[in-house]
């Protein structure tokens, strides 16, 4: 977005800008409405949301927890960008490997050199197949991220169990 | 003014001196205390007390503190093993579940490793600092096109990758590459130790744990004749003592006894000296080399004499080998004396036995099938010797000790105290590592629980053993469950029946006829104390009936189905009647009546009579009619009495009268 220098200075100094030569249509206020982490209400009000989804981001650490636990982004934290990329990779890997099975967000907790991944999965496959996937995921991610990776899953019978409200 | 600081300093000095003295006293060193005791004059004593003796530095490994921490944490008996996921759906319930889940998880891990090894380009990045070579590096896959050298071969020998080493060796031989004598010797050792084949990798923990190895494994010749090991051996011409020793040990280990003996003779003829381990291996295959027991023992004695002549000092595995040789002698009448004599002699020259030696000794002594002649004194003295000691693995047969000792306690001696002592030894230090595998562990607990369920009071048994071990450590087999139900029956402790039934359902024991028969008998023989208990027992009985019926309707193959017998159903009627469940009991009687051809036998007359009485009280005429008619058909003498009581007590319709009459009972005409 190109902003004229005098307008920019005016906005920073909170003074009235000089009279512009022309008045174009101004759309910025509407665009700046934050929409990330918020869900749109459907007309039939039948869109299921989990508790995590039902609370917008400003309730983080108030009503809900974080999805990634690490110390990378604290002052003097190490590898912030790498951690973020790895978390993306883990989430993509999990959603591909556990196809359509994770009902919650994938929670990634880093402690020392260990990564613990938790979440709620639906019981739509046999326990022994679930164990295969657990072993496969742990070993694949261990090899990929080169640190111990553990899965800590909770299972639930139906998809309805995690629904907090419908919008 | 000036004196104050001085005084203060003085006091401080005294304090410090005292502190030092207390410190040195706290760090009591035996050497120092001895020295102090030996000091003659009081001045010397004071001097000695002021000396600070710093204890010797103890070498610690990086994991020592972790080991110390972990030794403070025991097994949590209320949770399943930590290899399983802590979730109701993923928790294993029965023995097959435990096996399946653990092996599935390992299969998943193996699949991931396969991908890593076959797509190494995806795993070439190195993010870990420092980079671990062991777990995360792709394992190189060798085929006929790989570029190889002697270094590759040495690396493979170092990493114990046998089949890859064979491939590379063949390739090098095809290229006529010159291998040094040292490399070829190392290769020979690798091939002889592993019989030219890959063994199950160390990191496949679950596969190793669940690979079923019976205690008495049938030993047979598995040595690969004219395999690559012998090829390497021949390439070592002119042969030396090391090559001979290696080959003989390999052959003996895989029970190629004839050729081991031949090679042995050849080596002696050439004037080479056998090594200690080679002697041990030859002793342990005595039973394959010689025919009769007498000759086998002479062969062992000859070898021992030869060892003495060569000046080779026997070690722990010599003792184990000798005991194993005696064990293999079978039912030789001198076996016990021979074993004891050899044991004494080897112990006298300072040979320390391992658990494997004790295992062989025990199996020599407790071999006989007749239990009368057996005394527990040997096992007792063995346990006295082992008590409180912690062991590490020294011999593959070490893992047989605990299973065998418990087996003797249960099947030979029936000795509860000895069994508990064996169990205590198993839980000393790291001894649980020597339990072997899942099969041996199951046998161990089967014997322990089987013995305790008959020797221990039932309340104490359930409280102290059953509730602790089942189901997380051990899942009882149907046979053990049956013994337990019998023990409950014997003690009349029916309060445990609901718990046992829940466990039977979870472990999948509901399709065992003998177990269910025993359970129903127990239910029938033990009327509960209170109404609540009676209704609980009736609920167990009804649940059992419904489950079996469901199983029968689900199974199409008739031979596979569980078969009801009339006594079983009779017991069930008795239990249900006691709790006043007339309609349920009547349903079972109707089933008995309808399926007379399928259900074998005759139910107890008391069951039918009891149901009749209860139905009479509840004024259920149709049930009474059914009871009387069924009793008549079964030929019970009580049938007529039933009909008479019914007719005199309750109003009976003409239709029912007709039914009774058609069954052959005397029905007087209605008095209207």
Short mmCIF file of C-alpha atoms in Angstrom, two decimals, chain A residues 79 86 122-140 142-147 151-157, chain B residues 83-92 100-102 104-105 107-113 115-116 122-123 125-128 131 135-137:
data_model
loop_
_atom_site.label_atom_id
_atom_site.label_comp_id
_atom_site.label_asym_id
_atom_site.label_seq_id
_atom_site.Cartn_x
_atom_site.Cartn_y
_atom_site.Cartn_z
CA UNK A 79 15.74 -21.21 16.94
CA UNK A 86 8.93 -27.59 12.48
CA UNK A 122 -11.73 -40.26 17.08
CA UNK A 123 -12.01 -44.03 17.48
CA UNK A 124 -12.75 -44.85 13.88
CA UNK A 125 -9.98 -47.42 13.49
CA UNK A 126 -9.07 -50.46 15.60
CA UNK A 127 -6.73 -49.91 18.55
CA UNK A 128 -3.99 -52.02 16.98
CA UNK A 129 -4.04 -49.88 13.84
CA UNK A 130 -3.87 -46.83 16.03
CA UNK A 131 -0.80 -48.30 17.68
CA UNK A 132 0.78 -48.81 14.27
CA UNK A 133 0.20 -45.17 13.46
CA UNK A 134 1.57 -44.09 16.83
CA UNK A 135 4.76 -46.07 16.28
CA UNK A 136 5.10 -44.85 12.70
CA UNK A 137 4.51 -41.19 13.57
CA UNK A 138 6.86 -41.21 16.53
CA UNK A 139 9.69 -42.87 14.62
CA UNK A 140 9.22 -40.79 11.46
CA UNK A 142 12.08 -38.63 15.59
CA UNK A 143 14.15 -39.28 12.51
CA UNK A 144 13.07 -36.13 10.80
CA UNK A 145 13.42 -33.72 13.73
CA UNK A 146 16.31 -35.67 15.28
CA UNK A 147 15.03 -35.54 18.81
CA UNK A 151 2.57 -38.97 21.05
CA UNK A 152 0.11 -38.51 23.92
CA UNK A 153 -3.34 -39.14 22.54
CA UNK A 154 -6.76 -39.26 24.03
CA UNK A 155 -9.51 -40.99 22.13
CA UNK A 156 -13.20 -40.33 22.00
CA UNK A 157 -16.12 -42.23 20.60
CA UNK B 83 4.70 -48.87 26.51
CA UNK B 84 0.91 -48.73 26.16
CA UNK B 85 -1.10 -45.53 25.77
CA UNK B 86 -2.92 -44.32 28.85
CA UNK B 87 -6.38 -44.19 27.31
CA UNK B 88 -9.40 -46.45 27.87
CA UNK B 89 -9.61 -47.36 24.20
CA UNK B 90 -5.90 -48.04 23.78
CA UNK B 91 -5.40 -49.96 27.03
CA UNK B 92 -4.86 -53.68 26.42
CA UNK B 100 -0.97 -57.21 19.31
CA UNK B 101 -0.72 -53.62 20.49
CA UNK B 102 2.95 -53.75 21.37
CA UNK B 104 1.73 -53.12 16.05
CA UNK B 105 3.52 -50.16 17.50
CA UNK B 107 5.67 -52.57 13.19
CA UNK B 108 4.89 -48.87 12.74
CA UNK B 109 8.37 -47.99 13.91
CA UNK B 110 9.89 -50.52 11.54
CA UNK B 111 7.88 -49.09 8.65
CA UNK B 112 9.27 -45.63 9.43
CA UNK B 113 12.81 -47.02 9.59
CA UNK B 115 11.34 -45.45 4.69
CA UNK B 116 14.34 -43.77 6.29
CA UNK B 122 14.95 -37.15 2.62
CA UNK B 123 16.89 -37.52 5.84
CA UNK B 125 19.75 -32.84 6.99
CA UNK B 126 21.50 -32.57 10.35
CA UNK B 127 19.65 -30.38 12.83
CA UNK B 128 20.64 -32.07 16.07
CA UNK B 131 24.35 -35.18 15.65
CA UNK B 135 19.24 -43.50 15.73
CA UNK B 136 18.74 -40.93 13.07
CA UNK B 137 21.20 -41.78 10.34
#
